[in-house]
Each structure stands twice: as structure tokens, then as C-alpha cells.
XYZ file of C-alpha atoms in Angstrom:
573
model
C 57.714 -79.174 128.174
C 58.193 -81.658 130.834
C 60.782 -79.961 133.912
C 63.362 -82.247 133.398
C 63.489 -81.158 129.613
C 63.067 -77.761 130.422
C 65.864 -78.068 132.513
C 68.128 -79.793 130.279
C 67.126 -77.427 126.771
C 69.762 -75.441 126.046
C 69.909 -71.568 125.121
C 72.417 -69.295 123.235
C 71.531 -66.681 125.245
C 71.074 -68.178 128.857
C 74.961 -70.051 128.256
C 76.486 -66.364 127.033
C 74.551 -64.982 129.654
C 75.518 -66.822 132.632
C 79.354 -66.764 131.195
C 79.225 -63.383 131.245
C 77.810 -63.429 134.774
C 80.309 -65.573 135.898
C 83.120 -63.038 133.967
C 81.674 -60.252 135.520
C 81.278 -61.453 139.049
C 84.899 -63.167 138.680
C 86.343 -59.449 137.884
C 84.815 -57.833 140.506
C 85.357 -60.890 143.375
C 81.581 -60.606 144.108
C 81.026 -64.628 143.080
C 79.551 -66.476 145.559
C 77.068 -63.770 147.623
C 73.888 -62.827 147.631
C 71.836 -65.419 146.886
C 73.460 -67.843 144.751
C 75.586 -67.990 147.327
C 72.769 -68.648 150.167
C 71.471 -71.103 147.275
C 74.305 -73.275 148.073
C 74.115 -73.858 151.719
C 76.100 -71.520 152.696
C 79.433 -74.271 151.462
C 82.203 -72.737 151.217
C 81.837 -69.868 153.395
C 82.805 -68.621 156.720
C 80.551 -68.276 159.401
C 80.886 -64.500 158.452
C 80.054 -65.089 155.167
C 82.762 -64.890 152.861
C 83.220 -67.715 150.621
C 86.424 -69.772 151.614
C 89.026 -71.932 149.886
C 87.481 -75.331 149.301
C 89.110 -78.096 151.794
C 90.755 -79.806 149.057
C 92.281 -76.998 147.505
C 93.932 -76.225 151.208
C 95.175 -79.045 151.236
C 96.893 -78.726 147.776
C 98.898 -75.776 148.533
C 100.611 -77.585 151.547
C 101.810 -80.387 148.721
C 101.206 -78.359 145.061
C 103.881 -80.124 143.283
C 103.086 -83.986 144.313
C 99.615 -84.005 145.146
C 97.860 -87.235 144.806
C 95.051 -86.458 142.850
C 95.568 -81.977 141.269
C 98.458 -81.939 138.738
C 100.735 -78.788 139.058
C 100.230 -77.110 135.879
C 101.042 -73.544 137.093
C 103.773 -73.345 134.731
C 101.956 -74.453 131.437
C 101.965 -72.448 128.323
C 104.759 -69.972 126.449
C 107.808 -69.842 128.343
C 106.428 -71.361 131.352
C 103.299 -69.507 131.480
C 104.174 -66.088 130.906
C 102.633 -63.225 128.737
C 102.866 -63.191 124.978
C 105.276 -61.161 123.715
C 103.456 -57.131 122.897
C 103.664 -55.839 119.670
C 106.466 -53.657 118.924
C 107.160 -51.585 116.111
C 110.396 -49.982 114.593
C 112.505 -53.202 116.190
C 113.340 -55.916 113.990
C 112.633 -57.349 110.376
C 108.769 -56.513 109.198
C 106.745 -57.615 105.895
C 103.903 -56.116 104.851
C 102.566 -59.248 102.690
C 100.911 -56.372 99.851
C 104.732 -55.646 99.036
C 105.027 -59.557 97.974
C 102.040 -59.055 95.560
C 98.994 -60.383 98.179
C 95.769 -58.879 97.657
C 92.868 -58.105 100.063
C 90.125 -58.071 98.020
C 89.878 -62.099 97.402
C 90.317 -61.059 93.986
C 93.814 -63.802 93.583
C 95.698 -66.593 95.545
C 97.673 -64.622 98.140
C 98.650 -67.632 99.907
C 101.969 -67.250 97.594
C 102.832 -64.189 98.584
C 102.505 -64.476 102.274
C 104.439 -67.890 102.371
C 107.096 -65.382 100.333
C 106.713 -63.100 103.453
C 107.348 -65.433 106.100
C 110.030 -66.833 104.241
C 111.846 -63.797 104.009
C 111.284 -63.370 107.799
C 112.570 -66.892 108.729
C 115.915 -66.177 106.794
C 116.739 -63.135 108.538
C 116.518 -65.143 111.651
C 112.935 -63.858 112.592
C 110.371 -60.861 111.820
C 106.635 -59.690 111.758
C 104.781 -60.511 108.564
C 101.677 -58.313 108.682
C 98.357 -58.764 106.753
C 96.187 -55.758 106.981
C 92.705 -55.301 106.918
C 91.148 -57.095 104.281
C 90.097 -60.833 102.782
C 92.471 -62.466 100.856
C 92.125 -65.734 98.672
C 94.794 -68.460 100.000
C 94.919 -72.082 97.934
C 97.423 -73.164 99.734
C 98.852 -73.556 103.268
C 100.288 -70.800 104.946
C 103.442 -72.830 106.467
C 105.511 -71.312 109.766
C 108.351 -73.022 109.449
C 111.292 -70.910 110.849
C 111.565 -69.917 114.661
C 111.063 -66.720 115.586
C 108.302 -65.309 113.123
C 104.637 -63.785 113.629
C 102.057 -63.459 111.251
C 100.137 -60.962 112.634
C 96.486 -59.697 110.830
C 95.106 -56.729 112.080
C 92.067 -58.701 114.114
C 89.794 -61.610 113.913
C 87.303 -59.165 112.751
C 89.516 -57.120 110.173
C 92.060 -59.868 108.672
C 90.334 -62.637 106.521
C 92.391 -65.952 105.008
C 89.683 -67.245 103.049
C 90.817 -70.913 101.960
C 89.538 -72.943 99.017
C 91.053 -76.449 99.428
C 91.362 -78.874 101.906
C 94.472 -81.051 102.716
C 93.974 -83.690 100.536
C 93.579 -81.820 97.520
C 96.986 -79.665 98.710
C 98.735 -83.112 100.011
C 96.811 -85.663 99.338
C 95.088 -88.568 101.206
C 96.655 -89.425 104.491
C 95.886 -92.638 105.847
C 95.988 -94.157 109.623
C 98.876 -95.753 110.571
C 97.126 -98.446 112.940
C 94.750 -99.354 109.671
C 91.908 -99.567 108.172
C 90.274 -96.650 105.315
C 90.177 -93.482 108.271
C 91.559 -89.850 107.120
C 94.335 -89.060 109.280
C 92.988 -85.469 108.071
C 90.576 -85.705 110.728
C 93.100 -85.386 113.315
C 96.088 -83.691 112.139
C 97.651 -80.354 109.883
C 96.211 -77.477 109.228
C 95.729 -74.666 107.007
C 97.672 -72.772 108.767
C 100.198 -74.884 109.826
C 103.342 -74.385 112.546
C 106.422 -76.763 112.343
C 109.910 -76.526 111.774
C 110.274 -76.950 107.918
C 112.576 -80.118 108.420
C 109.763 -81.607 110.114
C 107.118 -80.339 107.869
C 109.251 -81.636 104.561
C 109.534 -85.272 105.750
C 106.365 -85.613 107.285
C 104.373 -84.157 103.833
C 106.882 -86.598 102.016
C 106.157 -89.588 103.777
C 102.511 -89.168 103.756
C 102.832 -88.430 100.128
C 104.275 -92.059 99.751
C 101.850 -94.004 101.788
C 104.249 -94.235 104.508
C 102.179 -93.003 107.362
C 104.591 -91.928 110.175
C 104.520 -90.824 113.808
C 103.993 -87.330 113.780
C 106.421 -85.859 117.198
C 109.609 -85.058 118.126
C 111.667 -88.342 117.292
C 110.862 -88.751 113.590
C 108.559 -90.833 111.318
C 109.463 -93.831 112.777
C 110.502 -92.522 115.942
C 114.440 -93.230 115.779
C 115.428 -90.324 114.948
C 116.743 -89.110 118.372
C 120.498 -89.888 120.152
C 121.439 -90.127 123.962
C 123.248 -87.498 125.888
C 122.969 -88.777 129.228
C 121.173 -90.592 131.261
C 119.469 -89.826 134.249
C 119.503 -90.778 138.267
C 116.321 -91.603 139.702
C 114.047 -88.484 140.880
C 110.534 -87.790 141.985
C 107.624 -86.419 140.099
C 107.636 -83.078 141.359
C 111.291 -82.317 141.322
C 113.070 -79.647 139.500
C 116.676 -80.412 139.547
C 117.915 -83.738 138.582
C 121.192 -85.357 138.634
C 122.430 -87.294 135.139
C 125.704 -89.286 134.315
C 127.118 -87.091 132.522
C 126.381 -82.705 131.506
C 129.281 -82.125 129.174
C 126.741 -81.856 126.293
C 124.141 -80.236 128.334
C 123.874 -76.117 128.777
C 121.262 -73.826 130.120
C 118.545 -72.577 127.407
C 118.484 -75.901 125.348
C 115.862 -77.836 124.746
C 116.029 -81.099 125.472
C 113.573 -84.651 125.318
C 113.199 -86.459 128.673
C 112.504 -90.118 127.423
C 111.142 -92.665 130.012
C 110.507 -96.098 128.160
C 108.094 -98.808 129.539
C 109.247 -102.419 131.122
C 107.713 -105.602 130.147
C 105.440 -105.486 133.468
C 104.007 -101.834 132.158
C 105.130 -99.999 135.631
C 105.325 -97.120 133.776
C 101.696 -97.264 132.587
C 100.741 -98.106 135.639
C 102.446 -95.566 137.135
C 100.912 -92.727 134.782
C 97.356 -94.427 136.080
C 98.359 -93.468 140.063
C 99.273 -97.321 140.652
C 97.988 -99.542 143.015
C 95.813 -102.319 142.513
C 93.275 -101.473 140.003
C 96.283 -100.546 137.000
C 98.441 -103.150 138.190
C 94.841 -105.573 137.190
C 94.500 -104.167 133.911
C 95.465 -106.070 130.743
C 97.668 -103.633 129.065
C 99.362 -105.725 126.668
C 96.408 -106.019 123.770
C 96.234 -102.040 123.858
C 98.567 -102.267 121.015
C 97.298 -98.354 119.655
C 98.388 -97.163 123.687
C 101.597 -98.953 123.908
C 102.778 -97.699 120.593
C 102.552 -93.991 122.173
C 105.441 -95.007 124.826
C 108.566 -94.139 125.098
C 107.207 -90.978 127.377
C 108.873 -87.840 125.308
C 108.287 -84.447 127.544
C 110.279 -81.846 125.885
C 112.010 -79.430 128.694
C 114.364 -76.453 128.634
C 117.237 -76.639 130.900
C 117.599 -73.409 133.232
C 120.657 -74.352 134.574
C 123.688 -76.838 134.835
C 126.485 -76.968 137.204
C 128.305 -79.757 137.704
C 125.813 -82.835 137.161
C 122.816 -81.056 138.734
C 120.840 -80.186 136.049
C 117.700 -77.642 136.635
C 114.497 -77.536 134.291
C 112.111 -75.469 133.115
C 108.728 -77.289 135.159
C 108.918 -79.822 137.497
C 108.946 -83.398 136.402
C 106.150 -84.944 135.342
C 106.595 -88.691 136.532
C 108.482 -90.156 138.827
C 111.816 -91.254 137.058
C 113.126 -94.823 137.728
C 115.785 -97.007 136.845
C 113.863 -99.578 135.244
C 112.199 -97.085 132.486
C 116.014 -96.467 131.104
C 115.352 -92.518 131.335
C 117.757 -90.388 129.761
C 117.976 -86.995 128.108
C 118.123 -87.184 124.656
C 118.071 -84.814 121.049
C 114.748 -84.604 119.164
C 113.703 -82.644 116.151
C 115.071 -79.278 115.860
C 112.303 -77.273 117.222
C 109.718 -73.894 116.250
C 110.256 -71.508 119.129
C 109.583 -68.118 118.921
C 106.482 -68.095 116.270
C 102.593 -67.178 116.329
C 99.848 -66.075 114.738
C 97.512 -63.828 116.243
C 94.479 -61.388 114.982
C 92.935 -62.774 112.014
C 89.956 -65.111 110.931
C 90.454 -68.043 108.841
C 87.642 -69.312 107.200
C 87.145 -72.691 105.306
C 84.889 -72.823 101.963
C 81.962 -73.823 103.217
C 81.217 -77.608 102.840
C 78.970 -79.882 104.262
C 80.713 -81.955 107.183
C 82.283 -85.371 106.242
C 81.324 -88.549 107.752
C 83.100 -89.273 111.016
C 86.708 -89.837 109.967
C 86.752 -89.515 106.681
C 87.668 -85.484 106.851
C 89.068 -84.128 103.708
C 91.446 -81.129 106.073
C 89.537 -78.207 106.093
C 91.200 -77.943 108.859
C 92.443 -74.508 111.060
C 95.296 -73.994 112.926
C 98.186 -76.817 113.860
C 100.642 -76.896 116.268
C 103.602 -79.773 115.192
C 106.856 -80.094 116.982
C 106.449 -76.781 118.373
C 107.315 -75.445 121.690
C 107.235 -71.827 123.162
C 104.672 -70.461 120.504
C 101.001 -69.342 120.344
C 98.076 -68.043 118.822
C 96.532 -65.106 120.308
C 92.848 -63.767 118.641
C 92.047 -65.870 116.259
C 88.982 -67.466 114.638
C 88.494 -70.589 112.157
C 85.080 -71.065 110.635
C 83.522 -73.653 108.900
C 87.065 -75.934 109.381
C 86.828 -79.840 109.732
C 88.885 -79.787 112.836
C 89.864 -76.195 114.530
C 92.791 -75.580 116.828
C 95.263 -78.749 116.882
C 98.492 -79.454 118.859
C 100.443 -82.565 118.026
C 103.682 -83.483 119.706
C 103.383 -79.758 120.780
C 104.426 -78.737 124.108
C 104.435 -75.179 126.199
C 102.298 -73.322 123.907
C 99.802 -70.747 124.373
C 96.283 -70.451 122.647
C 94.386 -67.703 123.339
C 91.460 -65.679 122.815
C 90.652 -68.399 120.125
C 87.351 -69.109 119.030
C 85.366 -72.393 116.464
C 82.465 -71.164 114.597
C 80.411 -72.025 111.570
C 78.806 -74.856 110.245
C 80.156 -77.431 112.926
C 83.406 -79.097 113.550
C 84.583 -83.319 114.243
C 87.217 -81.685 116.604
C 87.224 -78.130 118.075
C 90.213 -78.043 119.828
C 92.606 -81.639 119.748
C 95.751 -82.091 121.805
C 97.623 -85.313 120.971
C 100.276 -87.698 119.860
C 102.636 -86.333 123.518
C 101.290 -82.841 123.893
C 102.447 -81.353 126.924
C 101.810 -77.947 129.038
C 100.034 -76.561 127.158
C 97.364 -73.734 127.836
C 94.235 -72.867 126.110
C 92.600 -69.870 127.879
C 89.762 -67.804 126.787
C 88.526 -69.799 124.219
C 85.004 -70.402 122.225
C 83.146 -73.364 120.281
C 79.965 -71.118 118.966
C 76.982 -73.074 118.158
C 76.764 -74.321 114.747
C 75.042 -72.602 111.915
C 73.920 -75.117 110.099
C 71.937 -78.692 111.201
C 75.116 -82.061 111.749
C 74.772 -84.259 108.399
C 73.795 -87.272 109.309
C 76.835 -89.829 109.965
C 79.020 -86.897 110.971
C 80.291 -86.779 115.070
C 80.989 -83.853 117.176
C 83.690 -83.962 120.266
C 85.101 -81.071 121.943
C 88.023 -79.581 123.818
C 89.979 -83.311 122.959
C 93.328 -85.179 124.797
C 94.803 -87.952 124.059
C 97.976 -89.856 123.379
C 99.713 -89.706 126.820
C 99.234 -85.864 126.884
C 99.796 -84.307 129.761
C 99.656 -81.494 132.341
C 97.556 -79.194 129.321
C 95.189 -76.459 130.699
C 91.558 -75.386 129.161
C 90.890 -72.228 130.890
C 87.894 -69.717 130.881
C 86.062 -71.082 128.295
C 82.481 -70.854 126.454
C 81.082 -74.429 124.637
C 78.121 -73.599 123.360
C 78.463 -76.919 122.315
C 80.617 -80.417 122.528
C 82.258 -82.323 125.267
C 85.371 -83.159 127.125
C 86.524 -85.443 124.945
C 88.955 -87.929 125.745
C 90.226 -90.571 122.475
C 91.507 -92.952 125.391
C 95.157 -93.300 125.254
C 95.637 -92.640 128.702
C 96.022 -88.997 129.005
C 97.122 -87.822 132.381
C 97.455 -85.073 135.182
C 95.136 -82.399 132.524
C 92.896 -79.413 133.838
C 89.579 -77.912 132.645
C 89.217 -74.726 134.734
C 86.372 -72.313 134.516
C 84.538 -73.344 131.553
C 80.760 -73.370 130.844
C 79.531 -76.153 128.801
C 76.471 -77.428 126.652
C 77.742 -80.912 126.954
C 76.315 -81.953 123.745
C 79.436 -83.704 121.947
C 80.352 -87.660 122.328
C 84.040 -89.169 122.807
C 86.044 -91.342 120.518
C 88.771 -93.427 120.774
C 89.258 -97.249 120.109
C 89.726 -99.950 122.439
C 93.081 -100.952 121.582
C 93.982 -97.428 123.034
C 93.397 -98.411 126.390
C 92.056 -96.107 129.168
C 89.721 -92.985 129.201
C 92.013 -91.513 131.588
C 95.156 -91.668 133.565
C 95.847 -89.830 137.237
C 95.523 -86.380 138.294
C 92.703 -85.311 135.915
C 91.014 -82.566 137.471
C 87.688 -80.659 136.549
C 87.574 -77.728 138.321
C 84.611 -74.972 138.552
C 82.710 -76.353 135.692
C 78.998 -74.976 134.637
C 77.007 -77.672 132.781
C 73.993 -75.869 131.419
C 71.652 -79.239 129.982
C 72.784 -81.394 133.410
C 74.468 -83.996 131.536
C 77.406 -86.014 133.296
C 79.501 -87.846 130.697
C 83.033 -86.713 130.967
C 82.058 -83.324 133.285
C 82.215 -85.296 136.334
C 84.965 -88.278 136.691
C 84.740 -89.204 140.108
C 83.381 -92.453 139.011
C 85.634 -92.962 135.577
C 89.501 -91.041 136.461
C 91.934 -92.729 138.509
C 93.437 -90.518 141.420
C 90.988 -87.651 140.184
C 89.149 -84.526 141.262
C 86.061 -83.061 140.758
C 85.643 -79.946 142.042
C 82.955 -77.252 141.917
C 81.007 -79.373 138.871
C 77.405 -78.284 138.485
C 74.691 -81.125 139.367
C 74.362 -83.512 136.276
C 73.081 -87.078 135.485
C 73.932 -89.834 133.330
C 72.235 -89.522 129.717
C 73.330 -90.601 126.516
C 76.922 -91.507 126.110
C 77.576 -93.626 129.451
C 80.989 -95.129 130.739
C 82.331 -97.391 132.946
C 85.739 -96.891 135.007
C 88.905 -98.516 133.005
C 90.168 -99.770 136.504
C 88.830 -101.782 138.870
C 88.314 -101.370 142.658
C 89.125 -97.643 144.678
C 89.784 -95.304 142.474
C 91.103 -92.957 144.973
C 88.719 -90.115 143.499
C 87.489 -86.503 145.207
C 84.091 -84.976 144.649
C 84.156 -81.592 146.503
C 81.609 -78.420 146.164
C 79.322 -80.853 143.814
C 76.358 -78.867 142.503
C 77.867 -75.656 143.740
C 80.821 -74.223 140.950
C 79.248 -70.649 141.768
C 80.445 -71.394 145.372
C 83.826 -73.126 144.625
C 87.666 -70.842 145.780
C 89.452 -70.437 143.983
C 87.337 -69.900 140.948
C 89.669 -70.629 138.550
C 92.632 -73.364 139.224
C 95.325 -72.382 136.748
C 95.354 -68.637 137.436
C 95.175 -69.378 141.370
C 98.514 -72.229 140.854
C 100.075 -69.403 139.101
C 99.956 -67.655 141.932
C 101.742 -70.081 144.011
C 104.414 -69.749 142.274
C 107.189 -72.704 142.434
């Protein structure tokens, strides 16, 4: 095998291996000596040795929550980044889904019976529905609709949801609302399936007509929202703001900050890092991109006195006069609700051709903020973990296995803050059918400030579907970057400002979408093993300086901190 192949082949064993080396060393804070360390050049270390904080990262902590080119997302995930909520017994309402008639011996449907469960849970306000140890049959969607409720297995490798139909055959075919004969299956619901049961109920109904609607916070048609106040002009970066008027505002709602764009696109241009290159772009035939503004970033409100009002995270955008920002209602939300320790795994079917998935899909996220998924696996699914118009939820310890997925992990249509951590695509087990595409850990759809933490890809990408996502990490991750992006033209950019890739192993040394320096706007690279350009190749969306920063290139084992969300967290603020 020539070197450059050898170099490039990729191994199970060699990726798990060197993830676990990187786990281990990371535990013990022994990363960066001996001789990987001396490897390096010594970068990164004092003249005594111990590795230091890379320059740029120094200079973010004198500036966290406005630097130019690393997004503050030290506050992303459940409530704001905190833990997920322990287990506790003997407190509350709990349903043991075998009481409501499921079985778990796959011997008959039990999707009834735990839809019965959680039902019963959401009407007392909230409650544990357990599913023990065991496989059970589910033809139909297992629906979290009420705030407030876990479904809780007993592990990923005890608690089985074995499911027999896909979407379409439970729904039926769901069309693209931009055109032409694409499954909007291949990008949206889920099996199991999170969203308020409003929400759920009009969106099934209007896909059930052939009335395919916007899938987020404001409605099908997004007009389904009403004012209560507008707001001053503020900073991105800024906690409190001031608005006209509070009187319907109070501490622990949640609330929609909506920023709409001007005729000039300032507010596009402005989610690119401005200047000269996004004030040259032709925005205005990016019809798919400008139908994704308004700007909706759900927020809770920590405080109000007088008209000061004091959220959750800082803002995410500067907020100007000419975008008519105000504070408005949106879609009565999930809060509350998981799922955690159970597998769910698809019939297994061959792959569909790119975009025409049937829904085999795993687990969604829809109009939900404040909820998670903690140790869970989907296998053989069309499309695994997805959050749409979801915002400050937590995935982890989640992992994609089986015969191959279109989209591992997908975070669109205004997903915000959100934080997967500890996460795994396995190899697939069986050959891709020919026709059939693979992507990754996916944004898109002005998402922003979303975290992929400590994760394993044994295979895919960093897929973005254009649509100018913005100010997103990927921390910590070791990759077989295998997969291709999507995304069509009329969605405009690959990438807005802030984007940062941070301590990044690239096992087969390819470059598309690991290192952006050359593609992201206002962007960092940091700590980003050495790749080239092979297969897939892009060109930047903007012309001119792209304002960019490649630091500790070649060198991730060398790069402080190791791991950018956990060391923001830190910060505080």
C-alpha cells in the first residue's frame, strides 16, 4: 500500500484506540508529554515543559462573551448547561408500562401501552414511565407530548423498542415545502418523538393534508406568535436588556426573541461577522435561506424589575433597531421531559436513496426546550438523533449504529444551545446501497451556538446543509471523515461567524469541513490534526479576508484546553 494510503486507511480499532487514549490521558491531565508532546515541537508548552493555554484561547478569556471569532456557548444544554436531573424513587407519579398491558418479549405491539403510560404521566402534571428489561414490539410512535415526563428503560443494553414501521406508513408521505418529489422524512420526526402535543397534532395534520408547514416555534405558517414588547438596542454578548414595556413579562417564562431582516440583509450580514465580503454577497436569490428569517432564539427570563429584563444566556446577536426586535409568545413548549437508557432499533431495511427516506427514523427533538436524552442507542434508523426548532437540550451518552444512516445526528430549522456530549456514529454493518449518502454530526437553518462534545465518528462528516449556521462548536471529537455535505444553493452559505473546531483528531487526513480556515467567516481552527483536500472540495461563500485563525495546526494532542465547552464552563458568566 502506497504511504499516503496507508496513512489515510482507516481502522476500527486504531480510531477506538486512540479515543480511548485521548479519554484516558484527558482524565488523568497527562495529554501532551512524553513524546507526543516532544512530537509537536514542543508548541504549546513552557520552557519547563508543561503544555500551556494556546494564545488564542488567552486571549478569549479576556473577551469570552464577544469574541470575534469563539462563540460563548458555556451555557448550552438543559437549564443552561447543568446536570440531568438523578433518578429518584418514592417521589412523584411512576408507571411501570407492564401494568398498561406492554410486553417484553416482542411477542405484541406495546407501543399502545406505553403511549397509555406516558399519558397517564402527562395528566398528573409529570411522572417516570419505566420499561424494564426486555424487547418489546412498538408499531407505532412513542409520542412525549406533556412537560415534565421521563421514559426511562433500564439501559441501552437491557431496554429494547423494537419498531416495525417507518413514518410514512404511521403518517404518511411528507413532502418538501421548497418543492420538488424529496421525503421530508429524511430530515425530520422520529420514532420516538418529543413535542408538545398541540404542536405534534397540527403539524401530523397538516402534513397529512399536503400542507407542508414550518416545523418551529411560530406555527405552520409561522404566524402563530403575538408581541409583548419590544426591545431597545443591545449588544451580542449582553445579558440584561431593556424593552418598552415588562407588564406581561415575569421571571421563569419562556419567551421568543424575534429579530427580522431589512431589505439590505444587515441582519444576514451581520450573522456572517460583516464587513466587506457579506455585504458583496447576493443574498436575495437564496430564497430557501431567507425563508428561515425572522431569527427566533427561545430564552427564559431570570429576572425583571422595572424594564430591565435579565435572560437565561447572553444574547446571541447584536440587537438593532432596524431588525424590529421584540419579545414575543411562541408555541407552548416541552420542558421537563427525556428519555434515557434504552435501545431503539429500526427493522432492518436496506437504506433509501438520498432523500427519499421512508422515517425509520430515531429520536426527535420538536419545539422542545430544557429536555434530553441520556444513554441511548438507535440502530439501523434512516436518520438518528434530530433537533428541530429545539433549543437548550441535552443529548448524551448517545450512540448511531447498524446498517448506516443519511443523518446521524441533525440540528435544524432554528436550533439553538444545544449540547451533544459523549456521543457515537459506529461504523456500519452492512456495505452503503448504491445512490444512498452519508453526512454526519449536521447544522443548519440559522442554528446556533450548539455544542458536539467528546465524540467518536467512526464514520461521516461535519456536515453543514448551508443555511448559514452560526457561532457552533465541535470540541474533542475524533473523526473518520468519510461522510459528504448537502444543502442546496438557494440556501446560501456553508457557514456564518464564530464557527469554531476545536481539538479535532482526523484519523484518514482528510480536510473538508475539519478545517475552515479557508471556508468560515470570522472562524477558528484550533488544535485540528494535519489534513488535505480530497474528495468533496469547497470554496469560501465570501469573498476577500475572512478574518479566520488557524492555531496548534497538526498538533490537537498539544492543544489547552483540551476540550472548549467544558473549559467555557468553567469561566463561568
Amino acid at each position: 500500500m502506497a504511504p499516503q494510503a496507508a496513512k489515510r486507511e482507516f481502522s476500527r480499532r486504531g480510531l477506538l484506540g486512540s479515543a480511548v487514549a485521548v479519554a484516558a490521558a484527558a482524565a488523568t491531565g497527562t495529554l501532551g508529554g512524553g513524546t507526543a508532546f516532544a512530537a509537536s515541537g514542543g508548541r504549546g508548552a513552557a520552557a519547563g515543559g508543561r503544555p500551556q493555554p494556546t494564545p488564542i484561547w488567552r486571549e478569549f478569556t479576556a473577551a469570552p462573551l464577544t469574541h470575534p471569532q469563539i462563540p460563548f456557548i458555556g451555557r448550552a444544554g438543559y437549564r443552561g448547561g447543568s446536570a440531568l436531573p438523578r433518578p429518584r424513587t418514592g417521589h412523584g407519579f411512576t408507571a411501570d408500562v407492564r401494568h398498561y398491558g406492554a410486553r417484553p418479549d416482542n411477542s405484541a405491539d406495546a407501543a399502545p401501552a406505553i403511549n397509555r403510560a406516558i399519558a397517564a404521566a402527562g395528566e398528573r402534571g409529570g411522572g417516570t414511565v419505566l420499561i424494564p428489561e426486555g424487547t418489546y414490539r412498538i408499531d407505532d410512535i412513542i409520542r412525549i407530548g406533556h412537560s415534565n415526563v421521563v421514559v426511562r428503560g433500564a439501559g441501552s443494553g437491557r431496554t429494547t423498542l423494537l419498531a416495525t414501521k417507518s413514518l410514512t406508513e404511521l403518517i404518511g408521505a411528507y413532502g418538501s415545502r421548497y418543492g420538488g418529489d424529496k421525503s421530508s422524512w429524511s430530515w425530520a420526526g422520529g420514532l420516538i418523538w418529543l413535542c408538545p402535543e398541540a404542536r405534534w397534532t397540527s403539524l401530523t395534520d397538516a402534513i397529512k393534508a399536503k400542507a407542508w408547514p414550518f416545523e418551529g416555534w411560530t406555527g405552520n405558517k409561522r404566524d402563530e406568535w403575538q408581541t409583548l414588547t419590544t426591545v431597545a438596542p443591545a449588544r451580542l454578548g449582553d445579558r440584561t436588556i431593556t424593552v418598552d414595556d415588562a407588564r406581561k413579562l415575569k421571571r421563569g417564562a419562556l419567551v421568543l426573541l424575534r429579530l427580522a431582516d431589512d431589505s439590505a440583509h444587515t441582519l444576514l450580514e451581520h450573522m456572517a461577522g460583516g464587513g466587506a465580503g457579506p455585504e458583496a454577497y447576493y443574498w436575495d436569490d437564496k430564497t430557501k435561506l431567507t425563508s428561515y428569517v425572522p431569527y427566533e432564539w427561545p430564552v427564559r427570563i431570570t429576572a425583571v424589575r422595572g424594564r430591565r429584563v435579565t435572560l437565561e444566556r447572553p444574547l446571541p446577536l447584536d440587537v438593532r433597531p432596524e431588525w424590529d426586535p421584540r419579545l414575543t409568545t411562541l408555541a407552548a413548549p416541552l420542558t421537563g421531559s427525556g428519555v434515557e437508557g434504552l435501545t431503539l432499533e429500526a427493522v432492518e431495511t436496506p437504506q433509501s436513496p438520498h432523500l427519499l427516506d421512508k422515517g425509520y427514523n430515531g429520536v426527535a427533538f420538536q419545539c422542545a426546550y430544557d429536555c434530553w436524552a441520556d444513554d441511548i442507542t438507535v440502530r439501523h434508523v434512516d436518520n438518528g438523533f434530530g433537533l428541530i426548532g429545539a433549543s437548550a437540550c441535552t443529548l448524551r451518552r448517545t450512540k448511531v449504529a447498524g446498517r448506516g444512516s443519511h443523518h446521524p445526528y441533525y440540528c435544524r430549522e432554528g436550533s439553538h444551545d444545544n449540547l451533544i456530549e459523549d456521543f457515537t456514529i459506529e461504523q456500519r454493518t452492512v456495505p452503503a446501497p448504491s445512490g444512498t449518502q452519508l453526512h454526519g454530526i449536521n447544522v443548519e437553518g440559522l442554528s446556533s451556538y450548539n455544542v458536539w462534545s467528546r465524540g467518536v465518528m467512526e464514520m461521516g462528516t461535519f456536515d453543514s446543509h448551508r443555511g448559514m449556521p452560526f457561532a457552533n462548536v465541535r470540541t474533542d471529537i475524533t473523526v473518520n471523515n468519510n461522510g459528504r455535505h448537502g444543502g442546496d444553493a438557494s440556501a446560501g452559505p456553508l457557514f456564518g461567524a464564530r464557527f469554531t473546531h476545536w481539538n479535532i483528531r482526523v484519523t484518514n487526513g482528510r480536510a473538508g469541513l475539519m478545517r475552515i480556515d479557508g471556508l468560515a467567516p470570522y472562524s477558528a481552527t484550533v488544535g485540528v490534526s494535519e489534513v488535505t483536500e480530497f474528495d468533496q472540495t469547497d470554496v469560501p461563500d465570501f469573498t476577500g479576508d475572512l478574518h479566520t485563525r488557524l492555531e496548534a495546526y497538526g498538533t490537537p494532542e498539544a492543544v489547552r484546553p483540551r476540550n472548549l465547552y467544558d473549559a467555557q464552563r468553567a469561566l463561568g458568566h
